[in-house]
Amino acid sequence: MRPISYAVAIVVAAVLSTGGLAYAQLFGPKMKKPDALIHKQEPLKINRGLLKQATPENAHIVVSIPKQRAYLMMGEQIVIDGPISSGKRGHESPQGHLHVLEKDPNHHSTIYGDFVDGSGRVVRAGVSARIDSAPSGTHFAGAAMKWFLRLTEDGVGMHIGILPGYPASHGCIRESVDGAKLFYDHAKVGTPVDVGDY
């Protein structure tokens, strides 16, 4: 009799310990809130002395994909160092030696945006004009891309956008509100933009 009760005690202890482990795995440390999972990027950094000297004629832009930063450069000196969000997997930002092809302070996407009704209410958000069909009574409204610097013929550029701390765009290089305006003001059509693993 004694060996059976001892064996039962071992089984019960094992079940309780694994059950406790499962409980801890399911309900143990509380899940982090979404904003705690988003990496907070270093804020925009400006060298005020150099900014006074920087012009569209003497500035160029460098975008570091691994660092998720954009730099307005004057020669080898960093004038502005700002956070970005580049293209996510499957929509990577083009890399290489590019140039600003167009400047548009109030650009709107022709591909990504929302379907809105006649009174301007969003019926369906975050759509692609290439893939999604507009519900009856709606039309496509392209996403705002303020302070847009076009880098490619197919519409990739630098502009204001959401910065979660990792690559999240459809190829464009998103910038902070202040950063996008400064880069826009110090660039011209033809300004060199180097994008890559810097």
CSV table of N, CA, C and O in Angstrom, one decimal, residues 36 62 83 101 103 150 154 161 174 177 182:
chain,number,residue,atom,x,y,z
A,36,ALA,N,5.0,49.8,-25.2
A,36,ALA,CA,6.2,49.3,-24.6
A,36,ALA,C,7.0,48.5,-25.6
A,36,ALA,O,8.2,48.3,-25.4
A,62,VAL,N,22.2,61.4,-46.4
A,62,VAL,CA,22.6,60.0,-46.3
A,62,VAL,C,21.6,59.3,-45.4
A,62,VAL,O,21.2,59.9,-44.4
A,83,PRO,N,15.5,60.6,-36.9
A,83,PRO,CA,14.9,59.2,-37.0
A,83,PRO,C,14.1,59.0,-38.3
A,83,PRO,O,13.5,60.0,-38.8
A,101,LEU,N,14.3,63.9,-57.2
A,101,LEU,CA,13.7,64.1,-58.5
A,101,LEU,C,12.6,65.2,-58.6
A,101,LEU,O,12.3,65.8,-59.6
A,103,LYS,N,10.2,68.0,-55.7
A,103,LYS,CA,9.8,68.4,-54.3
A,103,LYS,C,8.4,68.8,-54.4
A,103,LYS,O,7.9,69.5,-55.3
A,150,ARG,N,10.8,63.3,-53.8
A,150,ARG,CA,10.8,62.1,-54.6
A,150,ARG,C,12.2,61.6,-54.9
A,150,ARG,O,13.0,62.3,-55.3
A,154,ASP,N,9.0,55.6,-59.6
A,154,ASP,CA,7.8,54.9,-59.2
A,154,ASP,C,7.2,55.4,-57.8
A,154,ASP,O,6.4,54.7,-57.2
A,161,GLY,N,5.9,60.9,-41.6
A,161,GLY,CA,5.2,59.6,-41.4
A,161,GLY,C,5.4,59.1,-40.0
A,161,GLY,O,6.0,59.7,-39.2
A,174,ARG,N,10.1,57.4,-44.1
A,174,ARG,CA,9.3,58.3,-43.3
A,174,ARG,C,10.2,59.1,-42.3
A,174,ARG,O,11.2,58.6,-41.8
A,177,VAL,N,8.0,65.1,-38.1
A,177,VAL,CA,7.4,66.3,-38.6
A,177,VAL,C,8.5,67.4,-38.8
A,177,VAL,O,8.7,68.0,-39.9
A,182,LEU,N,12.9,70.2,-42.3
A,182,LEU,CA,14.3,70.7,-42.4
A,182,LEU,C,15.0,70.1,-43.6
A,182,LEU,O,15.7,70.8,-44.4
